[in-house]
Tab-separated table of C-alpha atoms in Angstrom:
chain	number	residue	atom	x	y	z
A	1466	GLU	CA	20.068	-13.766	16.781
A	1467	ASP	CA	17.270	-12.313	18.282
A	1468	GLN	CA	13.508	-13.767	16.306
A	1469	VAL	CA	10.102	-13.684	16.758
A	1470	THR	CA	7.858	-16.495	14.787
A	1471	GLN	CA	3.957	-16.496	14.600
A	1472	SER	CA	1.898	-19.431	13.662
A	1473	PRO	CA	-0.123	-20.019	11.525
A	1474	GLU	CA	0.138	-16.864	9.168
A	1475	ALA	CA	-3.679	-17.051	8.496
A	1476	LEU	CA	-6.546	-18.790	10.012
A	1477	ARG	CA	-10.097	-18.669	9.551
A	1478	LEU	CA	-12.626	-19.702	12.053
A	1479	GLN	CA	-16.351	-20.153	12.387
A	1480	GLU	CA	-18.199	-17.780	14.890
A	1481	GLY	CA	-17.887	-19.706	18.184
A	1482	GLU	CA	-14.859	-21.854	17.301
A	1483	SER	CA	-12.184	-21.600	19.647
A	1484	SER	CA	-8.519	-21.579	18.827
A	1485	SER	CA	-5.046	-20.199	19.470
A	1486	LEU	CA	-2.337	-18.288	18.043
A	1487	ASN	CA	1.195	-18.763	18.788
A	1488	CYS	CA	4.434	-16.778	19.053
A	1489	SER	CA	7.598	-18.403	19.481
A	1490	TYR	CA	10.786	-16.674	20.212
A	1491	THR	CA	14.522	-16.726	20.742
A	1492	VAL	CA	15.828	-13.815	22.352
A	1493	SER	CA	18.486	-13.090	24.803
A	1494	GLY	CA	17.175	-10.950	27.912
A	1495	LEU	CA	13.448	-10.871	27.429
A	1496	ARG	CA	12.031	-7.852	28.980
A	1497	GLY	CA	8.445	-8.271	28.014
A	1498	LEU	CA	6.245	-9.838	25.393
A	1499	PHE	CA	3.360	-7.562	23.753
A	1500	TRP	CA	0.284	-8.893	22.036
A	1501	TYR	CA	-1.321	-6.341	19.613
A	1502	ARG	CA	-4.460	-6.332	17.059
A	1503	GLN	CA	-3.940	-4.794	13.895
A	1504	ASP	CA	-7.348	-4.153	11.874
A	1505	PRO	CA	-7.021	-3.011	7.763
A	1506	GLY	CA	-5.516	0.363	7.203
A	1507	LYS	CA	-4.995	1.088	10.980
A	1508	GLY	CA	-1.759	1.072	13.511
A	1509	PRO	CA	-1.019	-1.683	15.881
A	1510	GLU	CA	-3.465	-1.775	18.882
A	1511	PHE	CA	-2.111	-2.779	22.247
A	1512	LEU	CA	-3.668	-5.660	24.029
A	1513	PHE	CA	-1.606	-7.440	26.696
A	1514	THR	CA	1.869	-7.063	28.107
A	1515	LEU	CA	3.301	-10.153	29.816
A	1516	TYR	CA	6.751	-10.266	31.894
A	1517	SER	CA	7.362	-13.730	33.186
A	1518	ALA	CA	6.851	-17.493	32.576
A	1519	GLY	CA	3.431	-18.420	33.848
A	1520	GLU	CA	1.666	-15.078	33.284
A	1521	GLU	CA	-1.481	-14.811	32.127
A	1522	LYS	CA	-3.722	-11.895	31.060
A	1523	GLU	CA	-7.221	-11.870	29.875
A	1524	LYS	CA	-9.517	-9.509	28.256
A	1525	GLU	CA	-13.093	-10.496	26.628
A	1526	ARG	CA	-12.731	-13.743	24.444
A	1527	LEU	CA	-8.783	-13.129	24.716
A	1528	LYS	CA	-6.663	-14.739	26.919
A	1529	ALA	CA	-2.741	-14.546	26.617
A	1530	THR	CA	-0.089	-16.778	28.428
A	1531	LEU	CA	3.558	-17.081	28.202
A	1532	THR	CA	6.203	-19.640	28.832
A	1533	LYS	CA	9.819	-19.443	28.434
A	1534	LYS	CA	9.993	-19.940	24.756
A	1535	GLU	CA	6.447	-18.993	23.482
A	1536	SER	CA	3.281	-17.341	23.987
A	1537	PHE	CA	-0.278	-18.116	23.299
A	1538	LEU	CA	-3.081	-16.025	22.255
A	1539	HIS	CA	-6.261	-17.951	23.051
A	1540	ILE	CA	-9.513	-17.035	21.607
A	1541	THR	CA	-12.699	-18.229	22.967
A	1542	ALA	CA	-15.874	-18.380	21.319
A	1543	PRO	CA	-14.642	-15.728	18.485
A	1544	LYS	CA	-17.019	-13.133	16.970
A	1545	PRO	CA	-16.816	-11.680	13.521
A	1546	GLU	CA	-15.272	-8.338	15.009
A	1547	ASP	CA	-12.584	-10.591	16.339
A	1548	SER	CA	-11.250	-10.276	12.679
A	1549	ALA	CA	-7.805	-8.943	12.226
A	1550	THR	CA	-4.390	-9.409	12.428
A	1551	TYR	CA	-2.738	-10.365	15.436
A	1552	LEU	CA	1.100	-9.226	15.737
A	1553	CYS	CA	3.497	-10.138	18.832
A	1554	ALA	CA	6.226	-8.618	19.720
A	1555	VAL	CA	9.214	-9.084	22.370
A	1556	ARG	CA	11.003	-6.098	23.909
A	1557	VAL	CA	14.888	-7.015	24.438
A	1558	PHE	CA	17.996	-4.869	25.274
A	1559	SER	CA	20.111	-4.628	22.456
A	1560	GLY	CA	22.618	-2.328	20.801
A	1561	GLY	CA	22.498	-0.156	23.790
A	1562	TYR	CA	18.618	0.356	24.087
A	1563	ASN	CA	15.470	-1.454	24.572
A	1564	LYS	CA	13.911	-2.503	21.323
A	1565	LEU	CA	10.601	-4.179	19.987
A	1566	ILE	CA	11.470	-7.428	17.502
A	1567	PHE	CA	7.676	-7.680	16.078
A	1568	GLY	CA	6.436	-11.037	14.236
A	1569	ALA	CA	5.133	-11.142	10.960
A	1570	GLY	CA	1.518	-11.511	12.561
A	1571	THR	CA	-1.370	-13.869	12.727
A	1572	ARG	CA	-4.298	-13.098	10.230
A	1573	LEU	CA	-7.706	-14.207	11.630
A	1574	ALA	CA	-11.037	-14.387	9.839
A	1575	VAL	CA	-13.864	-15.057	11.799
A	1576	HIS	CA	-17.287	-15.932	9.710
A	1577	PRO	CA	-20.580	-16.202	10.940
B	877	ASN	CA	-6.873	13.490	23.187
B	878	ALA	CA	-5.652	12.614	19.434
B	879	GLY	CA	-3.253	10.384	20.349
B	880	VAL	CA	-0.350	9.965	17.660
B	881	THR	CA	-1.241	11.673	14.456
B	882	GLN	CA	0.686	10.688	11.039
B	883	THR	CA	0.254	12.845	8.046
B	884	PRO	CA	-0.007	12.128	5.051
B	885	LYS	CA	-2.001	8.929	5.198
B	886	PHE	CA	-1.121	8.364	1.307
B	887	GLN	CA	1.846	9.211	-0.961
B	888	VAL	CA	2.806	8.669	-4.175
B	889	LEU	CA	6.364	9.525	-5.060
B	890	LYS	CA	8.902	9.433	-8.066
B	891	THR	CA	12.354	8.084	-7.757
B	892	GLY	CA	14.651	10.333	-6.143
B	893	GLN	CA	12.404	12.765	-5.167
B	894	SER	CA	12.553	13.563	-1.011
B	895	MET	CA	9.670	14.055	1.355
B	896	THR	CA	8.907	14.031	4.921
B	897	LEU	CA	6.413	12.125	7.043
B	898	GLN	CA	5.122	13.658	9.838
B	899	CYS	CA	4.354	12.452	13.484
B	900	ALA	CA	2.585	14.404	16.397
B	901	GLN	CA	1.791	12.901	19.623
B	902	ASP	CA	-0.010	15.045	22.581
B	903	MET	CA	0.606	12.194	25.326
B	904	ASN	CA	3.994	14.056	26.681
B	905	HIS	CA	5.701	10.810	25.833
B	906	GLU	CA	9.372	11.062	25.876
B	907	TYR	CA	9.853	7.962	23.486
B	908	MET	CA	8.794	8.348	19.911
B	909	SER	CA	10.115	5.822	16.868
B	910	TRP	CA	9.701	5.023	13.465
B	911	TYR	CA	8.537	1.582	11.887
B	912	ARG	CA	8.024	0.070	8.360
B	913	GLN	CA	5.709	-2.731	7.431
B	914	ASP	CA	6.299	-4.832	4.840
B	915	PRO	CA	4.174	-8.039	3.221
B	916	GLY	CA	5.028	-11.145	5.355
B	917	MET	CA	7.263	-9.366	7.417
B	918	GLY	CA	7.114	-7.860	11.025
B	919	LEU	CA	7.352	-4.148	11.926
B	920	ARG	CA	11.299	-3.025	11.650
B	921	LEU	CA	12.471	-0.103	13.447
B	922	ILE	CA	13.819	2.678	11.544
B	923	HIS	CA	15.070	5.609	13.971
B	924	TYR	CA	14.030	5.906	17.264
B	925	SER	CA	14.214	9.034	19.620
B	926	VAL	CA	14.285	9.157	23.832
B	927	GLY	CA	13.845	12.934	24.007
B	928	ALA	CA	14.188	16.184	22.336
B	929	GLY	CA	17.453	16.562	20.797
B	930	ILE	CA	18.366	13.000	21.049
B	931	THR	CA	17.861	10.547	18.138
B	932	ASP	CA	19.567	7.126	17.155
B	933	GLN	CA	19.475	4.311	14.721
B	934	GLY	CA	17.390	1.324	14.645
B	935	GLU	CA	17.675	-1.927	12.366
B	936	VAL	CA	17.027	-0.199	8.869
B	937	PRO	CA	18.156	3.345	9.112
B	938	ASN	CA	19.805	4.024	5.555
B	939	GLY	CA	18.059	6.423	3.419
B	940	TYR	CA	15.955	7.843	6.536
B	941	ASN	CA	16.622	10.925	8.397
B	942	VAL	CA	15.212	12.120	11.479
B	943	SER	CA	15.401	15.027	14.203
B	944	ARG	CA	13.399	15.685	17.296
B	945	SER	CA	13.083	19.658	18.138
B	946	THR	CA	10.008	19.071	20.395
B	947	THR	CA	8.848	16.231	22.536
B	948	GLU	CA	5.712	16.322	20.146
B	949	ASP	CA	6.975	15.757	16.997
B	950	PHE	CA	9.117	13.213	15.184
B	951	PRO	CA	9.258	13.768	11.518
B	952	LEU	CA	11.027	10.966	9.089
B	953	ARG	CA	12.535	12.343	5.930
B	954	LEU	CA	13.269	10.527	3.008
B	955	LEU	CA	16.115	11.703	1.405
B	956	SER	CA	15.971	10.378	-2.322
B	957	ALA	CA	13.297	7.885	-2.490
B	958	ALA	CA	13.831	4.369	-3.839
B	959	PRO	CA	11.232	1.760	-4.872
B	960	SER	CA	12.656	-0.164	-2.274
B	961	GLN	CA	11.218	2.061	0.266
B	962	THR	CA	7.546	1.520	-0.780
B	963	SER	CA	6.227	0.476	2.459
B	964	VAL	CA	3.634	1.270	5.351
B	965	TYR	CA	5.219	3.978	7.679
B	966	PHE	CA	4.042	3.716	11.355
B	967	CYS	CA	4.965	6.031	13.898
B	968	ALA	CA	4.816	5.129	18.063
B	969	SER	CA	5.127	6.685	21.382
B	970	SER	CA	5.774	5.710	25.017
B	971	PRO	CA	6.437	6.908	28.329
B	972	LEU	CA	10.162	6.458	29.359
B	973	GLY	CA	10.240	7.900	32.767
B	974	ARG	CA	11.233	5.616	36.039
B	975	GLY	CA	9.166	2.764	36.341
B	976	GLN	CA	7.528	3.258	32.845
B	977	SER	CA	10.064	1.700	30.415
B	978	ASN	CA	7.830	-1.298	29.702
B	979	GLN	CA	5.009	0.752	29.038
B	980	PRO	CA	3.358	-0.228	25.534
B	981	GLN	CA	3.787	1.978	22.343
B	982	HIS	CA	0.690	3.640	20.700
B	983	PHE	CA	0.646	3.770	17.382
B	984	GLY	CA	-0.491	6.108	14.640
B	985	ASP	CA	-2.563	4.577	11.692
B	986	GLY	CA	0.252	4.803	9.420
B	987	THR	CA	1.522	6.725	5.781
B	988	ARG	CA	0.997	4.361	3.059
B	989	LEU	CA	4.185	5.178	0.711
B	990	SER	CA	4.470	4.414	-2.673
B	991	ILE	CA	7.672	5.150	-4.848
B	992	LEU	CA	7.383	4.725	-8.391
């Protein structure tokens, strides 16, 4: 069964304290891995797409990496405005269509 | 350019009532979809559409109905609301043309629905 697991569920950091969020997946036929940011009361906002093992993408303080079984979202010197829930999703072909399978997310709180 | 617009933002229903959640996008995207988001769980696909007149079921379609008469609009209907349908509902869209099948989905800001 296709599955996406994110850890930790919640993470509290001090401003400037770097860390990583994990997204592990067991799927047949990965067609892309997506990272989204979700602020309270808002819809998910796209951050990155990764397609193949070894690929990396960067945006400001965020860097996403991909292996054959997991992806990491590295946050370097985070600021309070990085506080949000970070969602990981994998795209697979199943039941005749491409579908996104989401993890439950990691709630990140960055304190000054 | 508004992106994906969902209405209403909040709604309270009684068990057995019906209602329609509206979703509109102005990006001329072929693919549109509805998800529900529950605490501790990932977003789950309810229904999706790959173009006007074409819809299909996702992983949790029971109790919901959709139609797609135009490219822009993709309403979600609750036929007879149940407390288990209390959730936050998100609509999303993406392009689906040649070479675009891996484009990310753009999400609306959701409809928070409570069924009493």
